[in-house]
PDB file of C-alpha atoms in Angstrom:
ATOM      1  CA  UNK A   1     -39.929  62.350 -18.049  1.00 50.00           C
ATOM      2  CA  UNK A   2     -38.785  61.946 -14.645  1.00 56.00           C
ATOM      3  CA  UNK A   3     -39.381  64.113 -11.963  1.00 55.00           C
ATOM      4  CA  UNK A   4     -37.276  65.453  -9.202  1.00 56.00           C
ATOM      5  CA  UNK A   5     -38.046  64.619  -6.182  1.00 56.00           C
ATOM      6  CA  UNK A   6     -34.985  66.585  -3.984  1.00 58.00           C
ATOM      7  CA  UNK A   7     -32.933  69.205  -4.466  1.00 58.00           C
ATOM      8  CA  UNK A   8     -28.813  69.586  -3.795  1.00 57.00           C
ATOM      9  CA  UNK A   9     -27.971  72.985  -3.947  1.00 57.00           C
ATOM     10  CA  UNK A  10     -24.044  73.772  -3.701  1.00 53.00           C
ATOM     11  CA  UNK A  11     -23.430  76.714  -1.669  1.00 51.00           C
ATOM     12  CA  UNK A  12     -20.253  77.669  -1.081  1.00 50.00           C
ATOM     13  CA  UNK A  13     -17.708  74.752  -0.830  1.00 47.00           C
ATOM     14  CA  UNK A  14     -20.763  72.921   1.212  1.00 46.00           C
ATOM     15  CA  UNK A  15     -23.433  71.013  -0.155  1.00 45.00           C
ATOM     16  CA  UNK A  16     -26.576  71.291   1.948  1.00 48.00           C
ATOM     17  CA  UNK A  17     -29.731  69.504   1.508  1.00 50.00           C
ATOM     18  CA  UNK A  18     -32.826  71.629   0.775  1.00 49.00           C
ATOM     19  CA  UNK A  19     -36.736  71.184   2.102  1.00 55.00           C
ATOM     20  CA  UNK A  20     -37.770  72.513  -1.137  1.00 58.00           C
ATOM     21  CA  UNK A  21     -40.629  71.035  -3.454  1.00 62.00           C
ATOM     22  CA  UNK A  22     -38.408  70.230  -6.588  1.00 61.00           C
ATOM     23  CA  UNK A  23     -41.115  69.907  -8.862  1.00 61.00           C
ATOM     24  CA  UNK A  24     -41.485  73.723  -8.404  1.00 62.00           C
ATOM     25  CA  UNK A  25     -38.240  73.571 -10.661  1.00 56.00           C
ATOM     26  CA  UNK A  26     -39.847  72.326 -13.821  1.00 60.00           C
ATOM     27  CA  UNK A  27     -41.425  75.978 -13.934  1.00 64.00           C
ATOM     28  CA  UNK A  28     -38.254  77.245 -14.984  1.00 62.00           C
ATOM     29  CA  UNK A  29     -35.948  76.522 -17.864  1.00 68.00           C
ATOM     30  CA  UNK A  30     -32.957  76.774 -15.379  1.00 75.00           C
ATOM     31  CA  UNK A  31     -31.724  76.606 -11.932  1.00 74.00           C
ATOM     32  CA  UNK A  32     -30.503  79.754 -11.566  1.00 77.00           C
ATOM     33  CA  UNK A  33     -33.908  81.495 -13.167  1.00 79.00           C
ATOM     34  CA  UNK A  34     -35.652  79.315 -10.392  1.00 78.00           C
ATOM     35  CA  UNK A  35     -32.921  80.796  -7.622  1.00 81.00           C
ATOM     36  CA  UNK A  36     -32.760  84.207  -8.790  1.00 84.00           C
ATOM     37  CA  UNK A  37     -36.737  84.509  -8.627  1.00 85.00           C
ATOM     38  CA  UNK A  38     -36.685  82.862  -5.200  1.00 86.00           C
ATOM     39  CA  UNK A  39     -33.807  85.783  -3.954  1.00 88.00           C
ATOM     40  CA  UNK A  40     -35.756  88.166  -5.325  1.00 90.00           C
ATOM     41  CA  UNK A  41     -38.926  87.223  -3.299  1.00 91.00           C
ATOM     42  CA  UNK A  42     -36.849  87.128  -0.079  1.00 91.00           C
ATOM     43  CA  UNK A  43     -35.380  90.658  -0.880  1.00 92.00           C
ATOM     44  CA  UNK A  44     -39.276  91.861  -1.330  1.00 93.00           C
ATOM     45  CA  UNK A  45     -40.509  90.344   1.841  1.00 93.00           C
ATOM     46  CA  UNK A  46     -36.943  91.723   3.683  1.00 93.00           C
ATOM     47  CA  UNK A  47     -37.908  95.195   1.984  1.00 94.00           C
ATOM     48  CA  UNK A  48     -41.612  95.149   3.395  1.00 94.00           C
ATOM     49  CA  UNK A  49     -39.986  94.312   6.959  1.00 93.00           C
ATOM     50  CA  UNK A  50     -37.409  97.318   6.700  1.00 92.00           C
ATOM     51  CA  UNK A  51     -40.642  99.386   6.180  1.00 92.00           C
ATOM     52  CA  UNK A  52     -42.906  98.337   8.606  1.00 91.00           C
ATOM     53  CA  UNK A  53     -39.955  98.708  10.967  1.00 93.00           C
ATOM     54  CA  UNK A  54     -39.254 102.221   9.651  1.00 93.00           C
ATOM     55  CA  UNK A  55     -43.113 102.828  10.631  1.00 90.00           C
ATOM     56  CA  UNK A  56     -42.910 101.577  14.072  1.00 90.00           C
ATOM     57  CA  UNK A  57     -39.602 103.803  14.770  1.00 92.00           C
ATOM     58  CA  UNK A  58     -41.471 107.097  13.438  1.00 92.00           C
ATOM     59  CA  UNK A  59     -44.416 106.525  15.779  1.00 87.00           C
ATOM     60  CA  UNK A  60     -42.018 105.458  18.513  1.00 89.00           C
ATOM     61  CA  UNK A  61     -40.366 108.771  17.920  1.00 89.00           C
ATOM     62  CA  UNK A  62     -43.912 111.040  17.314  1.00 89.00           C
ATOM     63  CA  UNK A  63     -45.122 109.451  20.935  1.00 88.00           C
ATOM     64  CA  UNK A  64     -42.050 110.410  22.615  1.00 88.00           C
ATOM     65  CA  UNK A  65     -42.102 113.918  21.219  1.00 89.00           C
ATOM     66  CA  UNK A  66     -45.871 114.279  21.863  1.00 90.00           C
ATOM     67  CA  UNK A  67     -47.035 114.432  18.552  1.00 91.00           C
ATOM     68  CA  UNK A  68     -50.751 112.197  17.965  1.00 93.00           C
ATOM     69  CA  UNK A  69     -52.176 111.735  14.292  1.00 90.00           C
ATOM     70  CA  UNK A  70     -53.986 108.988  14.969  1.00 91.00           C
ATOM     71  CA  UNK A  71     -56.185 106.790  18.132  1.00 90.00           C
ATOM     72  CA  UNK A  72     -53.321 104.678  18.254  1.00 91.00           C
ATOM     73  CA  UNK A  73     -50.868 107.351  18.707  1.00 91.00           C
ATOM     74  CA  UNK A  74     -52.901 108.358  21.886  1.00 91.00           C
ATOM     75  CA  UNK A  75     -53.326 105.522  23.313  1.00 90.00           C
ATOM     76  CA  UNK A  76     -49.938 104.569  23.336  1.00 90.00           C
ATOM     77  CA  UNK A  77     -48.246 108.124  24.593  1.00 89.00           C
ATOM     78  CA  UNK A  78     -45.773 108.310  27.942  1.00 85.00           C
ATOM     79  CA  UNK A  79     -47.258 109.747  30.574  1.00 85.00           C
ATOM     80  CA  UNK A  80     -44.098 111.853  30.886  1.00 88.00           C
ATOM     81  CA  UNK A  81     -44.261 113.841  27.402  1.00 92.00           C
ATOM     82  CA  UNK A  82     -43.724 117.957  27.975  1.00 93.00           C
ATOM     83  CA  UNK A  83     -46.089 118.741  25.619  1.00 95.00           C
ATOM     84  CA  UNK A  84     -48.848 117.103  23.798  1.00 95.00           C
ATOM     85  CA  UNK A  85     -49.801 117.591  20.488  1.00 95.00           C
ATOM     86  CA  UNK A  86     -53.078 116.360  18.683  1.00 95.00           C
ATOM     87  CA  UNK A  87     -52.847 116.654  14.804  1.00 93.00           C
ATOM     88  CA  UNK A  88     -56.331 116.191  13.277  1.00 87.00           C
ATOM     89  CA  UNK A  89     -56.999 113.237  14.720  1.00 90.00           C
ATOM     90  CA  UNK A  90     -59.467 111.287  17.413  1.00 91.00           C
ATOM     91  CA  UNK A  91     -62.204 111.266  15.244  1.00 92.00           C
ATOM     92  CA  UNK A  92     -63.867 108.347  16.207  1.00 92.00           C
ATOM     93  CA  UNK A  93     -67.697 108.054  16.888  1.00 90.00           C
ATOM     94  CA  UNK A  94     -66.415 106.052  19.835  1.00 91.00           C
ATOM     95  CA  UNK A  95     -63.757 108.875  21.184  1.00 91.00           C
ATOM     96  CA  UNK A  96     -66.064 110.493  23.537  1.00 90.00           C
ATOM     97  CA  UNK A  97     -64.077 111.347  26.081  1.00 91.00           C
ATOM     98  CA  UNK A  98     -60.615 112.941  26.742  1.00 93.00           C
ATOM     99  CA  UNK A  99     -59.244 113.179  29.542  1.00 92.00           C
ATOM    100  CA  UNK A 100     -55.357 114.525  29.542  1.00 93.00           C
ATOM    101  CA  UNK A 101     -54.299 114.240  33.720  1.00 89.00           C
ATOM    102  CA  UNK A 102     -52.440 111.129  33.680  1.00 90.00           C
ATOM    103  CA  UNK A 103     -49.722 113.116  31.275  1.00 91.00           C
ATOM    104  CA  UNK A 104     -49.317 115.007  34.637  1.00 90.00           C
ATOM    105  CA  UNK A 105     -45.792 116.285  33.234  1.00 93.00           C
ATOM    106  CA  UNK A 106     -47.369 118.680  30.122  1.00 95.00           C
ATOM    107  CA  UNK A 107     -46.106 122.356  29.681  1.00 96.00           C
ATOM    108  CA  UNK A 108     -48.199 122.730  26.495  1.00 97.00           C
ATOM    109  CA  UNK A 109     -51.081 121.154  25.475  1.00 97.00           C
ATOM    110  CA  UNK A 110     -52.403 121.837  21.062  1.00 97.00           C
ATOM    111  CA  UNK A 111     -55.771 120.676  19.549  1.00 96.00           C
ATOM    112  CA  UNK A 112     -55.519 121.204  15.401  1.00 95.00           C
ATOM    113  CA  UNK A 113     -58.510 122.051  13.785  1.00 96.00           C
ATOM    114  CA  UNK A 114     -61.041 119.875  13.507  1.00 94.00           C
ATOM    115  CA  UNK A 115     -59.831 117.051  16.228  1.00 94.00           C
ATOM    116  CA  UNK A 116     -61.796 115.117  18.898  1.00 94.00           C
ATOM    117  CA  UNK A 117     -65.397 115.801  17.087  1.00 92.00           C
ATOM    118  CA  UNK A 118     -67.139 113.417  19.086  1.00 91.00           C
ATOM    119  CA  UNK A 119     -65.483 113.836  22.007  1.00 92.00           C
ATOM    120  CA  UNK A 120     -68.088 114.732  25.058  1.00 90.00           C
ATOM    121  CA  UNK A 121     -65.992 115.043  28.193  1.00 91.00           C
ATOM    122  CA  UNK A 122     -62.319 117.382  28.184  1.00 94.00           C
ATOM    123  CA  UNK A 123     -60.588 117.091  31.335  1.00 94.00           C
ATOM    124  CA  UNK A 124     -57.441 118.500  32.275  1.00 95.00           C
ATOM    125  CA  UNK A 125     -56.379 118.278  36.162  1.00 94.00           C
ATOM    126  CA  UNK A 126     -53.479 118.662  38.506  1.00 94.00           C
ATOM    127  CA  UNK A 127     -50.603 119.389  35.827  1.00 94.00           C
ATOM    128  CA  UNK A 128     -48.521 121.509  37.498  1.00 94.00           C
ATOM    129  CA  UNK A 129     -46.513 122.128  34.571  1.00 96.00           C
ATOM    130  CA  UNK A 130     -49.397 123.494  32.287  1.00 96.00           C
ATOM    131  CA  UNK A 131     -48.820 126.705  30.925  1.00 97.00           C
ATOM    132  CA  UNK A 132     -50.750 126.827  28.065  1.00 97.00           C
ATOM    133  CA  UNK A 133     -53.718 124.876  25.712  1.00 97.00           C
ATOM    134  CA  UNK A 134     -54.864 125.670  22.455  1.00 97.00           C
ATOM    135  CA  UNK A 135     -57.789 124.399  20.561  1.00 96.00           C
ATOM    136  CA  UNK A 136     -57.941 124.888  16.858  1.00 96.00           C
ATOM    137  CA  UNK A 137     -60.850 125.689  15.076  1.00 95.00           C
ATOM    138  CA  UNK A 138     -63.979 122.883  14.563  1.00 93.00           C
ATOM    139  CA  UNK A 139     -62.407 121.222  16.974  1.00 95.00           C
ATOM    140  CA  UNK A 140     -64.476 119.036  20.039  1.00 92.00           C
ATOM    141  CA  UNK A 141     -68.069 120.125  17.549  1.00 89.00           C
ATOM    142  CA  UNK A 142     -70.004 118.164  15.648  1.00 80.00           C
ATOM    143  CA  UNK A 143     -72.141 121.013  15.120  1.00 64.00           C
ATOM    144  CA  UNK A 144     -75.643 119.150  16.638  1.00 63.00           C
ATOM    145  CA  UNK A 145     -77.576 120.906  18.826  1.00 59.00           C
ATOM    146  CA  UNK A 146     -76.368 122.302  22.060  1.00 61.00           C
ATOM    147  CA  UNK A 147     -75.616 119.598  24.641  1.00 65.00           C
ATOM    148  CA  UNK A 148     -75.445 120.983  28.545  1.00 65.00           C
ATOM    149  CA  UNK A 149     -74.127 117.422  28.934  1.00 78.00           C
ATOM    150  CA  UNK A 150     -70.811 118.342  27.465  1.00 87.00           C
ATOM    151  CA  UNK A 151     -68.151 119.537  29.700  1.00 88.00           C
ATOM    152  CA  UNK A 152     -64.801 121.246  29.427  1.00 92.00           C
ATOM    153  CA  UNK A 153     -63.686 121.305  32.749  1.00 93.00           C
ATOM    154  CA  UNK A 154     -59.707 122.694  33.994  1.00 95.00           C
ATOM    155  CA  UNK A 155     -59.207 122.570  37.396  1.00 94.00           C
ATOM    156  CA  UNK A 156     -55.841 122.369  39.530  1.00 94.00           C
ATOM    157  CA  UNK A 157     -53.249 123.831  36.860  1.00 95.00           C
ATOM    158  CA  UNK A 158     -51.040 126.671  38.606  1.00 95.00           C
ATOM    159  CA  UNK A 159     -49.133 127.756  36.332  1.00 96.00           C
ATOM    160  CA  UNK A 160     -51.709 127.866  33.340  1.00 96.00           C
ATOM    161  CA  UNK A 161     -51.162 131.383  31.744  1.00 96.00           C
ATOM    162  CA  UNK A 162     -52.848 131.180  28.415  1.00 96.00           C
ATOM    163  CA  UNK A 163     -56.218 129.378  27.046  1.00 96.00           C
ATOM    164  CA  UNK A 164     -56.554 129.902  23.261  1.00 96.00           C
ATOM    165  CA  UNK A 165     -59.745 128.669  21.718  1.00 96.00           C
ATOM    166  CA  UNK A 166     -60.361 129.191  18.031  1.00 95.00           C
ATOM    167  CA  UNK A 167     -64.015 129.888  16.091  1.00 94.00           C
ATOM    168  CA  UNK A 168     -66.613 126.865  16.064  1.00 92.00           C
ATOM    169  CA  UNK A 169     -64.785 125.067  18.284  1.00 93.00           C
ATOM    170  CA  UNK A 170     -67.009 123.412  21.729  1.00 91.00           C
ATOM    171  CA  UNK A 171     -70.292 124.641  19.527  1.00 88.00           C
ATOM    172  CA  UNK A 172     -72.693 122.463  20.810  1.00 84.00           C
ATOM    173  CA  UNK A 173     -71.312 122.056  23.928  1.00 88.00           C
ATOM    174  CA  UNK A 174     -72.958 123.517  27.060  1.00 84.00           C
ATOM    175  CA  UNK A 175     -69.901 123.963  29.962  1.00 88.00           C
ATOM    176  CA  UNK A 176     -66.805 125.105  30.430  1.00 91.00           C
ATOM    177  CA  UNK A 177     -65.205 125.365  33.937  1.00 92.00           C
ATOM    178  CA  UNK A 178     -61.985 126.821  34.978  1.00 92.00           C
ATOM    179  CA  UNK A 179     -61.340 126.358  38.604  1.00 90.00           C
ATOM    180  CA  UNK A 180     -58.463 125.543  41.648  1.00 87.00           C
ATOM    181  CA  UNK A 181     -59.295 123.690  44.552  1.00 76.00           C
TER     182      UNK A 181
END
């Protein structure tokens, strides 16, 4: 039997000339099986795009709005969010340090429980627009022994009215400092 070497495939009222492998043909009893399989792989790769697209837009939006559940999340936020918003996240045995005054524009700033466990170093400086920070239970302890290394440190934020900090959360860390220049 011979084989086929190219492929004509009518489309429309215009006959185009295809780069395909016609041998791939013999697979399949009929053209169209052979077509119909190939559309359906295109409409499964197109599908996987649409998703990973739909991904990128709901991270696009979290960022804007503030809202981090994951390292990436952080390190791709706008300086200019209102609020900030760390959702059990920044885990990482190489997160050690967090430092929040380039988002110099934040009203609010909330740690959910157990975030940032290996985080060392929590700055917050010169936001003008702070008014309040919460840190959620577990969070910023890896429950080790006492470090005096470890500093929370808040200086420079006028308008800061409220500091909530919830049970077992800075254990093993050794300073805290709230100050204005």
């Amino acid at each position: 039997m011979d084989k086929i070497a190219t492929c004509s495939v009518k489309s429309g009222c215009l006959w185009s000339q295809s780069s395909l492998d016609a041998s791939l043909l013999e697979e399949y009893p009929t053209v169209k099986e052979f077509l119909d399989k190939e559309d359906l792989k295109q409409r499964e790769e197109e599908e996987k795009i649409d998703a990973a697209l739909l991904v990128a837009k709901e991270a696009r939006i979290r960022r804007s709005e503030g809202r981090v559940i994951s390292r990436e999340d952080y390190e791709n936020l706008l300086e200019s969010i209102p609020g900030l918003s760390i959702e059990s996240c920044c885990n990482e045995s190489d997160f050690t340090s967090l430092d929040l005054s380039p988002f110099h524009d934040l009203g609010s700033i909330s740690i959910s429980p157990q975030s940032c466990r290996y985080v060392t170093s929590f700055a917050i400086s010169g936001m003008k627009k702070l008014e309040s920070v919460a840190i959620g239970e577990g969070s910023f302890t890896m429950c080790t022994t006492t470090s005096t290394n470890n500093a929370f440190v808040i200086t420079n934020c006028p308008k800061l009215k409220t500091i909530t900090i919830a049970s077992n959360a800075f254990m093993d860390w050794g300073e805290f400092q709230l100050k204005s220049d």
